[in-house]
mmCIF file of N, CA and C in Angstrom:
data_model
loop_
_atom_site.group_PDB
_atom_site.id
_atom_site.type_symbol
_atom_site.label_atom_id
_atom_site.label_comp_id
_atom_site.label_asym_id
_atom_site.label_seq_id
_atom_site.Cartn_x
_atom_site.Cartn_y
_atom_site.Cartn_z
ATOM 1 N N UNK X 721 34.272 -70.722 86.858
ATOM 2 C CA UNK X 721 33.521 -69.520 87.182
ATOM 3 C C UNK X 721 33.820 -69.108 88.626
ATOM 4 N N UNK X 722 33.372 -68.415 89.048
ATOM 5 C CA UNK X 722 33.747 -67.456 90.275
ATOM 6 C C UNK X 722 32.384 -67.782 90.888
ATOM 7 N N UNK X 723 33.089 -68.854 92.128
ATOM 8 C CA UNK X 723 32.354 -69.176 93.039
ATOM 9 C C UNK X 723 32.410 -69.820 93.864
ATOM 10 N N UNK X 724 32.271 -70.182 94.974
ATOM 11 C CA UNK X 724 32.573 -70.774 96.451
ATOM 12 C C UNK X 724 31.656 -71.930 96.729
ATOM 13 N N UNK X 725 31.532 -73.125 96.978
ATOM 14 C CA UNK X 725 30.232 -74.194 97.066
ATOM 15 C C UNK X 725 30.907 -75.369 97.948
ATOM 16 N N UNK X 726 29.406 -76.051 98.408
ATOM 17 C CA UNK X 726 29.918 -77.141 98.739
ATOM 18 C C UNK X 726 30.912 -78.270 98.582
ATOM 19 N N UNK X 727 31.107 -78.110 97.522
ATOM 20 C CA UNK X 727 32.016 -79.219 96.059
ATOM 21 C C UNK X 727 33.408 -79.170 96.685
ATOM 22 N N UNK X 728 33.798 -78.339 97.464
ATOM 23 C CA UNK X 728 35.173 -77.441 97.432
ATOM 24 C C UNK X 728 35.852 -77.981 98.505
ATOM 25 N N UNK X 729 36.933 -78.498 98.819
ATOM 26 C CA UNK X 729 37.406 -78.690 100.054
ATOM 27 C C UNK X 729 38.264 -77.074 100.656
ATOM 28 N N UNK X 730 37.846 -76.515 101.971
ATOM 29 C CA UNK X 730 38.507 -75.431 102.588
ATOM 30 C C UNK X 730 39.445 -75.560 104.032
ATOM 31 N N UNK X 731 40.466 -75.107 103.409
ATOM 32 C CA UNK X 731 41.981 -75.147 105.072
ATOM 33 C C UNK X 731 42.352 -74.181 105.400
ATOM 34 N N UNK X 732 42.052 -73.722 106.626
ATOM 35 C CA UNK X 732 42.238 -72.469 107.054
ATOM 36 C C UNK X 732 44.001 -72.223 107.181
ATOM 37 N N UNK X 733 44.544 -71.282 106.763
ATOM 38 C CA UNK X 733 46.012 -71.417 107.320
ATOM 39 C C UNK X 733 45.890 -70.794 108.715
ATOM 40 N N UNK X 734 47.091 -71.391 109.596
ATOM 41 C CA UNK X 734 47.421 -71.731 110.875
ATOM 42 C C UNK X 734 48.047 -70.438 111.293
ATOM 43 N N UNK X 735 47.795 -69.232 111.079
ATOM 44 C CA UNK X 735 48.891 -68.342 111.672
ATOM 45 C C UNK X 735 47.622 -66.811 111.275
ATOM 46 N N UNK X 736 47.971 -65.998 111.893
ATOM 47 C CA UNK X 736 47.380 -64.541 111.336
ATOM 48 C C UNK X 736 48.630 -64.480 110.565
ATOM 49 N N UNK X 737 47.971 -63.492 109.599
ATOM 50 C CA UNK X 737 48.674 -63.022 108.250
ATOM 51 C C UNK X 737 48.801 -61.225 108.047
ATOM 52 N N UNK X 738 49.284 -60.507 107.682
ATOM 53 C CA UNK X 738 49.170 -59.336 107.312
ATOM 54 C C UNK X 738 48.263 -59.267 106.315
ATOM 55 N N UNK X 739 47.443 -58.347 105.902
ATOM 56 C CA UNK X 739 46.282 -58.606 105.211
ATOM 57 C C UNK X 739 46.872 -57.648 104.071
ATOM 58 N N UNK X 740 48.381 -57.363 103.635
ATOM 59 C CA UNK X 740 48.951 -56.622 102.704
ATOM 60 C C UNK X 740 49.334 -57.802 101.402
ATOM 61 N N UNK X 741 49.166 -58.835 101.482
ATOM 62 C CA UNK X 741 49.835 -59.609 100.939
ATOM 63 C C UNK X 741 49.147 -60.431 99.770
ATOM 64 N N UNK X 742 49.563 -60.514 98.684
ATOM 65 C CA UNK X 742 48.839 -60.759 97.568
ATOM 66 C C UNK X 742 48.916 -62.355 97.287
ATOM 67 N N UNK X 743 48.168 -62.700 95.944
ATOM 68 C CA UNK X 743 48.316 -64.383 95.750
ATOM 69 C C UNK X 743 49.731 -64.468 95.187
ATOM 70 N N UNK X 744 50.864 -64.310 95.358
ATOM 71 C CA UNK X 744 51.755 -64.758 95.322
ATOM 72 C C UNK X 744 52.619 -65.133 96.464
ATOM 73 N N UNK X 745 52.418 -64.176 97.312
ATOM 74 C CA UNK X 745 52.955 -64.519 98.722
ATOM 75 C C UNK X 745 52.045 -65.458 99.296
ATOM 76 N N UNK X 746 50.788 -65.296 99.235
ATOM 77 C CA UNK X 746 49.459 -66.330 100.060
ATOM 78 C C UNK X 746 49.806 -67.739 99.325
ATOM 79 N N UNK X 747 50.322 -67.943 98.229
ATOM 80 C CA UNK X 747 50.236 -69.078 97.163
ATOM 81 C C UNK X 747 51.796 -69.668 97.839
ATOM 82 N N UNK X 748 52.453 -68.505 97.752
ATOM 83 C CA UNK X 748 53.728 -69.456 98.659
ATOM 84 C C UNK X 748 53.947 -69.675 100.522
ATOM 85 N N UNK X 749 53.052 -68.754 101.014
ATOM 86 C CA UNK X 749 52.395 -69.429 102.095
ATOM 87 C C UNK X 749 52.337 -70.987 102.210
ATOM 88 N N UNK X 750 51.281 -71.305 101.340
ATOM 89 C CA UNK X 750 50.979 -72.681 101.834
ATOM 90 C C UNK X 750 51.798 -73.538 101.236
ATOM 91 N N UNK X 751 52.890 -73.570 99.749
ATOM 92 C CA UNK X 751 53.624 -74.189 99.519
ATOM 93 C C UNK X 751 54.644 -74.440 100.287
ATOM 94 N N UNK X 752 54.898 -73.141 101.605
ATOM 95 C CA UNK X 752 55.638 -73.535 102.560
ATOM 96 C C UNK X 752 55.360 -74.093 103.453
ATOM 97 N N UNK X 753 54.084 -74.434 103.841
ATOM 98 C CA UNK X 753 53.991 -75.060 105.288
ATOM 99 C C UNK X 753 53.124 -76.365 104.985
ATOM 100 N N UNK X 754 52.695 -77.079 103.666
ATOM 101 C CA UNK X 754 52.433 -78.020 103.024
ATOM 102 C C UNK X 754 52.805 -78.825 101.517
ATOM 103 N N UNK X 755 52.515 -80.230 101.570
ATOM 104 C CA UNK X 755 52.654 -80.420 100.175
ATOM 105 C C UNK X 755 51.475 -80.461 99.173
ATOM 106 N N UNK X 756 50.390 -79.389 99.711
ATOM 107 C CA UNK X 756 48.923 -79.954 98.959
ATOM 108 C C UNK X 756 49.485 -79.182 97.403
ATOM 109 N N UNK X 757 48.453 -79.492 96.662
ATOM 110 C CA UNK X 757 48.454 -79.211 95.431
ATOM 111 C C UNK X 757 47.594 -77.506 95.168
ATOM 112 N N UNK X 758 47.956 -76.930 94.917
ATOM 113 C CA UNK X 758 48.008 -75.023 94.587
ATOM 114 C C UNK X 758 46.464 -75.486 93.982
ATOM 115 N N UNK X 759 46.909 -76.053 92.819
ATOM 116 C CA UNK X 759 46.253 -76.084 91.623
ATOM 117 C C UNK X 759 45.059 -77.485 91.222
ATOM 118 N N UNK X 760 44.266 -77.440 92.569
ATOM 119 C CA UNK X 760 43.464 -78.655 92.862
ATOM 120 C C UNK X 760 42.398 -78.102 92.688
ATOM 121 N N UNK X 761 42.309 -76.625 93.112
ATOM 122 C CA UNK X 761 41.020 -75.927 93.217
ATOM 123 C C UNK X 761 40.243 -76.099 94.931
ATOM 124 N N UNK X 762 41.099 -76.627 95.127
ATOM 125 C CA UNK X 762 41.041 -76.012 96.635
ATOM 126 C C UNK X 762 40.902 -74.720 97.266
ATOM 127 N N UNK X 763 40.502 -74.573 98.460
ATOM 128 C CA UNK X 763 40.459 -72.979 99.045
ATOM 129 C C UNK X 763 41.329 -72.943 99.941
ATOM 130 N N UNK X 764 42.110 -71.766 99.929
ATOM 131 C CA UNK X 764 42.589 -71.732 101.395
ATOM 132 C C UNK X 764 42.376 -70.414 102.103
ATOM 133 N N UNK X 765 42.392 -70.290 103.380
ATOM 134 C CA UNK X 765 41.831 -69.499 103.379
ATOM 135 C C UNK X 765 42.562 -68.557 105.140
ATOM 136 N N UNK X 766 42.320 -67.220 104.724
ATOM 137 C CA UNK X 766 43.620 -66.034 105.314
ATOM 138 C C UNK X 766 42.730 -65.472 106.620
ATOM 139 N N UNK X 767 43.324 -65.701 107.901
ATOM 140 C CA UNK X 767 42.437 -64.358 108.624
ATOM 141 C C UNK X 767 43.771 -63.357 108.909
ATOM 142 N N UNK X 768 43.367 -61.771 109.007
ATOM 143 C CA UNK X 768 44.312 -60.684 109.994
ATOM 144 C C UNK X 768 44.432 -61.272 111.152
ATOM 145 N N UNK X 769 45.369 -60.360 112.305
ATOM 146 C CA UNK X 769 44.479 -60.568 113.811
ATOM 147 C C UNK X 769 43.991 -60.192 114.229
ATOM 148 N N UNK X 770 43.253 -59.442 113.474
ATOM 149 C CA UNK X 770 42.390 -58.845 113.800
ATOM 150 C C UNK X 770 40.938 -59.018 113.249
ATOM 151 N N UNK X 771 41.152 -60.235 113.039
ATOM 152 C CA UNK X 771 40.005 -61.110 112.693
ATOM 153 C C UNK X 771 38.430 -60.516 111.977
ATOM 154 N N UNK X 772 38.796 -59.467 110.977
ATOM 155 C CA UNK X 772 37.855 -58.670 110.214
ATOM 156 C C UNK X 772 37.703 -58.500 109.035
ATOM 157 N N UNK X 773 39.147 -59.272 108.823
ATOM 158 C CA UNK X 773 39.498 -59.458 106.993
ATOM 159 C C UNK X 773 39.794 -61.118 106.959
ATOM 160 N N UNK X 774 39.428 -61.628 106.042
ATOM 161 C CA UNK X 774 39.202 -63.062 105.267
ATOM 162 C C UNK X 774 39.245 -62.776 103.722
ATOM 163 N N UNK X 775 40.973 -63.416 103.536
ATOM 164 C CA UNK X 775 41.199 -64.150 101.776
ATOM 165 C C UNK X 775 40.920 -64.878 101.928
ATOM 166 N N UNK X 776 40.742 -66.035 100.496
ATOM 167 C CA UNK X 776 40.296 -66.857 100.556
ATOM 168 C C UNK X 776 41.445 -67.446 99.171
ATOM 169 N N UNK X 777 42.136 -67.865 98.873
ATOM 170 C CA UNK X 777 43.086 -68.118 97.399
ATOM 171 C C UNK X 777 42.453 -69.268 96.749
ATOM 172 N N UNK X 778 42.166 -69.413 95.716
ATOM 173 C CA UNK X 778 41.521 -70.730 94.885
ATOM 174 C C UNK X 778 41.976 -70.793 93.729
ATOM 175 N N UNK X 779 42.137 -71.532 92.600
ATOM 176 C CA UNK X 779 42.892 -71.921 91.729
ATOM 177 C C UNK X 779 41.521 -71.984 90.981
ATOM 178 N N UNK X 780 41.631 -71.520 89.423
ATOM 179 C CA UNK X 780 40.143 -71.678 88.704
ATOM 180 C C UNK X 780 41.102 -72.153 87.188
ATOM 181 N N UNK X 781 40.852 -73.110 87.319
ATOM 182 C CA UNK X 781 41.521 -74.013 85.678
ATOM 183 C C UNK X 781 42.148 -72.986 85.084
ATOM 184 N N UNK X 782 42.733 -71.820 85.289
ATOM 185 C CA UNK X 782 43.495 -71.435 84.677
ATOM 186 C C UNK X 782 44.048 -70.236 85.243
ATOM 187 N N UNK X 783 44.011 -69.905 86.327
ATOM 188 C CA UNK X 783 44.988 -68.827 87.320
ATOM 189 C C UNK X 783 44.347 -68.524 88.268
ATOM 190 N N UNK X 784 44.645 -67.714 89.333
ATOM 191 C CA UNK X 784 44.398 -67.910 90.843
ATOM 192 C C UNK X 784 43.311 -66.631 91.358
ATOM 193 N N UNK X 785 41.977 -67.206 92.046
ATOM 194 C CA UNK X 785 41.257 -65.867 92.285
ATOM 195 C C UNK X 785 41.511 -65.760 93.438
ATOM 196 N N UNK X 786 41.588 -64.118 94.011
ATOM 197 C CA UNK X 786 41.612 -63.904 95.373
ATOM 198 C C UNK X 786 40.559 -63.014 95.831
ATOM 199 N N UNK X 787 39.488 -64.257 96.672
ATOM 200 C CA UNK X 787 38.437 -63.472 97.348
ATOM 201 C C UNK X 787 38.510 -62.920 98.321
ATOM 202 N N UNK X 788 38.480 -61.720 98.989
ATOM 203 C CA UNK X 788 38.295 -60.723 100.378
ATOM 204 C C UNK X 788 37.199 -59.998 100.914
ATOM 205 N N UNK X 789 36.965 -60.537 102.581
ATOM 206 C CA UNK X 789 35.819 -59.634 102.677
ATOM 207 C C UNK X 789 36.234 -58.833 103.513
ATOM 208 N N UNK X 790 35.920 -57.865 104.032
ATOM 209 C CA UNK X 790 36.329 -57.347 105.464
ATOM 210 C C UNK X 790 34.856 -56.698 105.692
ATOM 211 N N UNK X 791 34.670 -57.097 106.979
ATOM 212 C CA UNK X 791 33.933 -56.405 107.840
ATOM 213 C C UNK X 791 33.807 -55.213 108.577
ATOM 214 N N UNK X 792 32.836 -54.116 108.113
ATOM 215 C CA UNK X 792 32.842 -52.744 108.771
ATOM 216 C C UNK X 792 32.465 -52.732 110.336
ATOM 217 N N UNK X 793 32.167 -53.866 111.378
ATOM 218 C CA UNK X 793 32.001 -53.827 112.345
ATOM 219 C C UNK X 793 32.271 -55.172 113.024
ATOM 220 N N UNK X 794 32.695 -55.937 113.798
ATOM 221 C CA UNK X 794 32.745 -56.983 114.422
ATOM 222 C C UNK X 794 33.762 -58.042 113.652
ATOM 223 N N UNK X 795 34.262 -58.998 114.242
ATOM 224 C CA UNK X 795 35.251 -59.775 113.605
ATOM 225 C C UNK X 795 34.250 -61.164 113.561
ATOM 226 N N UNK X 796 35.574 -62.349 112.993
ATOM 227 C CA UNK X 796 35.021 -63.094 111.804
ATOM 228 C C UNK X 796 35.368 -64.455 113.592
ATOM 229 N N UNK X 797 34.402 -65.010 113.630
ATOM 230 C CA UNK X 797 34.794 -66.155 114.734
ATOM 231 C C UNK X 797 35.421 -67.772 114.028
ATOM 232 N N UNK X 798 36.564 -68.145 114.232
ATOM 233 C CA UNK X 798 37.113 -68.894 113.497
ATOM 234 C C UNK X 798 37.175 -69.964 114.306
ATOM 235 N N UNK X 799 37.338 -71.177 114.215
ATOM 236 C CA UNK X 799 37.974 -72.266 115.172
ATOM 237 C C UNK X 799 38.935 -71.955 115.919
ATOM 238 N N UNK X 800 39.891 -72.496 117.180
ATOM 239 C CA UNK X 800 41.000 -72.663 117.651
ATOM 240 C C UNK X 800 41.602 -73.424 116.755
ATOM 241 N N UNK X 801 42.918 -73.304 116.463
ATOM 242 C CA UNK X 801 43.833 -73.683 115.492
ATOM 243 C C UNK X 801 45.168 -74.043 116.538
ATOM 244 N N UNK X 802 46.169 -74.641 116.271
ATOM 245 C CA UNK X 802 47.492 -74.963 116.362
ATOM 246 C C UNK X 802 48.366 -74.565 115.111
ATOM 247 N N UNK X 803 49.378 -73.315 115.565
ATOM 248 C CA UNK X 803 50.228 -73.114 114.246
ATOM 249 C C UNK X 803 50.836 -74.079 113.746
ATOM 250 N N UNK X 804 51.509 -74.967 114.795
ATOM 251 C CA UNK X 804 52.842 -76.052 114.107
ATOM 252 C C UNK X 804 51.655 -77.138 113.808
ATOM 253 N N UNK X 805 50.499 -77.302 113.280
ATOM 254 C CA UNK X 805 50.026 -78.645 112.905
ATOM 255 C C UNK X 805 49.724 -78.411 111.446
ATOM 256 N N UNK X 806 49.757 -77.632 110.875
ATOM 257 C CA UNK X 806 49.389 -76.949 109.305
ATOM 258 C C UNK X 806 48.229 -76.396 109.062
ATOM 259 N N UNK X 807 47.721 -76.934 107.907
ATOM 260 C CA UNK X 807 46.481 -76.433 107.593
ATOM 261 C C UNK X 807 45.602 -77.338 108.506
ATOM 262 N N UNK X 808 44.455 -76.337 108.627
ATOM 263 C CA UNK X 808 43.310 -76.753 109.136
ATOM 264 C C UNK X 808 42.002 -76.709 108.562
ATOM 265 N N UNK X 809 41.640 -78.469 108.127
ATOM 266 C CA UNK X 809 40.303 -78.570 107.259
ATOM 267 C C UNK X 809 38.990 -77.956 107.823
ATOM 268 N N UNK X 810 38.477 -77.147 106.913
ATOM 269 C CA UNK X 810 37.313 -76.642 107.333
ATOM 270 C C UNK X 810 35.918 -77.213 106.551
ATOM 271 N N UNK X 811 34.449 -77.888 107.032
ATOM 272 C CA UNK X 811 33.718 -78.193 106.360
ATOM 273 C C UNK X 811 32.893 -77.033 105.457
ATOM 274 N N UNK X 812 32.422 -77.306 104.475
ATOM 275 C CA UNK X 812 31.761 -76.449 103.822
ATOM 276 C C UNK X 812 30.872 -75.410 104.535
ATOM 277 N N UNK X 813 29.801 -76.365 105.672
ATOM 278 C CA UNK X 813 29.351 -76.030 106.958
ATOM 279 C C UNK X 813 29.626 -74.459 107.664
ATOM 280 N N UNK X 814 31.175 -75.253 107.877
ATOM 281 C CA UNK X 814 31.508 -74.863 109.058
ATOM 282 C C UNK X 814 32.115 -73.078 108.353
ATOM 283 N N UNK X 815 32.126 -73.118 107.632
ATOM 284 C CA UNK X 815 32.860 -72.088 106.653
ATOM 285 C C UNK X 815 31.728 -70.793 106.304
ATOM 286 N N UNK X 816 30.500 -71.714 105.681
ATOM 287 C CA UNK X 816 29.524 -70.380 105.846
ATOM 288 C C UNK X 816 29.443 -70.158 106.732
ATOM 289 N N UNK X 817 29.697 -70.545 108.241
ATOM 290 C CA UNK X 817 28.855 -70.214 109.369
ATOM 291 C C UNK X 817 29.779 -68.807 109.594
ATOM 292 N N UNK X 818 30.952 -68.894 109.248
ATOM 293 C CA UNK X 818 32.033 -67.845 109.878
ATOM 294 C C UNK X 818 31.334 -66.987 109.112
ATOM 295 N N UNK X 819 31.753 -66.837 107.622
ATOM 296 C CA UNK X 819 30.809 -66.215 106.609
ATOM 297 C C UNK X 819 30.026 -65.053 107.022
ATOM 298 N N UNK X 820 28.856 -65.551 107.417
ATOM 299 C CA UNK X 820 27.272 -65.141 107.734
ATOM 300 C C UNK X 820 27.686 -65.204 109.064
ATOM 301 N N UNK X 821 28.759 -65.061 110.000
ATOM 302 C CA UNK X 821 28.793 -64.234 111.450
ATOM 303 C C UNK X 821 27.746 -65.157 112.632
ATOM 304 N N UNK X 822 27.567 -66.417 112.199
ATOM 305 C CA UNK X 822 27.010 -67.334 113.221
ATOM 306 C C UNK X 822 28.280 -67.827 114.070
ATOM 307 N N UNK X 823 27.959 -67.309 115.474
ATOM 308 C CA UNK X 823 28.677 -68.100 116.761
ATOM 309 C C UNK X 823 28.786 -69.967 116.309
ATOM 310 N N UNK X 824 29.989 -70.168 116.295
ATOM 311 C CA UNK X 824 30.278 -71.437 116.177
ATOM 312 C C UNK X 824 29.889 -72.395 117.480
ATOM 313 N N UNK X 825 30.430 -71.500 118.372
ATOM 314 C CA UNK X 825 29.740 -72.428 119.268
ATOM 315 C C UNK X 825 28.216 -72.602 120.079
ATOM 316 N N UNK X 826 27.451 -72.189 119.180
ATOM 317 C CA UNK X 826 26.377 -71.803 119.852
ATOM 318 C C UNK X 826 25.378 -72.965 118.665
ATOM 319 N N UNK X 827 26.451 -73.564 117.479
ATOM 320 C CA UNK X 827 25.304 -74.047 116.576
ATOM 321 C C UNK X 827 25.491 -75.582 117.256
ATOM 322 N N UNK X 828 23.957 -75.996 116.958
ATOM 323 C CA UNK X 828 23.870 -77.784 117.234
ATOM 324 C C UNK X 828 23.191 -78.290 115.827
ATOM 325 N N UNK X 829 23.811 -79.222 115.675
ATOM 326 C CA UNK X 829 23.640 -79.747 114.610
ATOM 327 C C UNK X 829 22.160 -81.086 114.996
ATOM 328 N N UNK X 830 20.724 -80.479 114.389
ATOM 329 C CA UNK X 830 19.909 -81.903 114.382
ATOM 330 C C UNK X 830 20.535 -83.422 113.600
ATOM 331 N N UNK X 831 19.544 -84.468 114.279
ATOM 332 C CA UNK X 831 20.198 -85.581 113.962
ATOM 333 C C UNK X 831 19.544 -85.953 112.501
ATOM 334 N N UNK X 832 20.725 -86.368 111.744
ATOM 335 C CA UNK X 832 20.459 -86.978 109.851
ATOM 336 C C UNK X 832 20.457 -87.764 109.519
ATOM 337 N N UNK X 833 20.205 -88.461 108.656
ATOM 338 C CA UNK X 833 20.512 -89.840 108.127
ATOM 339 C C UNK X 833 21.929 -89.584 107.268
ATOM 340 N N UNK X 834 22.888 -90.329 107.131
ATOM 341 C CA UNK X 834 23.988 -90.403 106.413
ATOM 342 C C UNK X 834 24.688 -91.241 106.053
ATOM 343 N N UNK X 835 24.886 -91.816 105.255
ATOM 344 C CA UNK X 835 25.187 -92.940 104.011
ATOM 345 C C UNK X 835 27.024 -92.980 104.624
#
């Protein structure tokens, strides 16, 4: 089904992208600059540089959805990245926060118990 969740592991790709480019080029994107698996159901996930549009490519047991949002005012605040290191894992967390337009660096995380 068509949907985004915790369950999901998300890697931001390492580069701005032209935001013209469909899941075939985005799908061979990352087959070029990794060996992960397309078809894991993984996310990966696209900014412009202009940091206002976000794909997102995911694999759904049986062909590839491509989610996009773009924003009518303000851009999307992402981590610092390194192009030549590849993908970059993003926590479920850390992913809505871009999402829903929360300053990354402004969140503190209270203390949890964790197994």
């Amino acid at each position: 089904m068509f949907s985004l969740n915790d369950s999901l592991n998300y890697y931001l790709y390492p580069r701005y992208i032209p935001m013209g480019k469909g899941i075939e080029a985005l799908s061979e994107l990352i087959r070029s600059c990794t060996s992960a698996n397309l078809l894991s159901g993984d996310v990966y996930l696209f900014v412009n540089k202009g940091r206002n549009v976000i794909k997102a490519l995911r694999w759904d047991t049986d062909g590839f959805i491509l989610y996009q949002k773009r924003l009518e005012t303000g851009t999307f605040e992402i981590p610092r990245f390194k192009p030549g290191e590849g993908l970059y894992k993003l926590d479920w967390e850390i992913f809505f926060l871009i999402m829903k337009g929360i300053p990354l660096r402004s969140v503190s995380y209270r203390k949890r118990f964790r197994l």
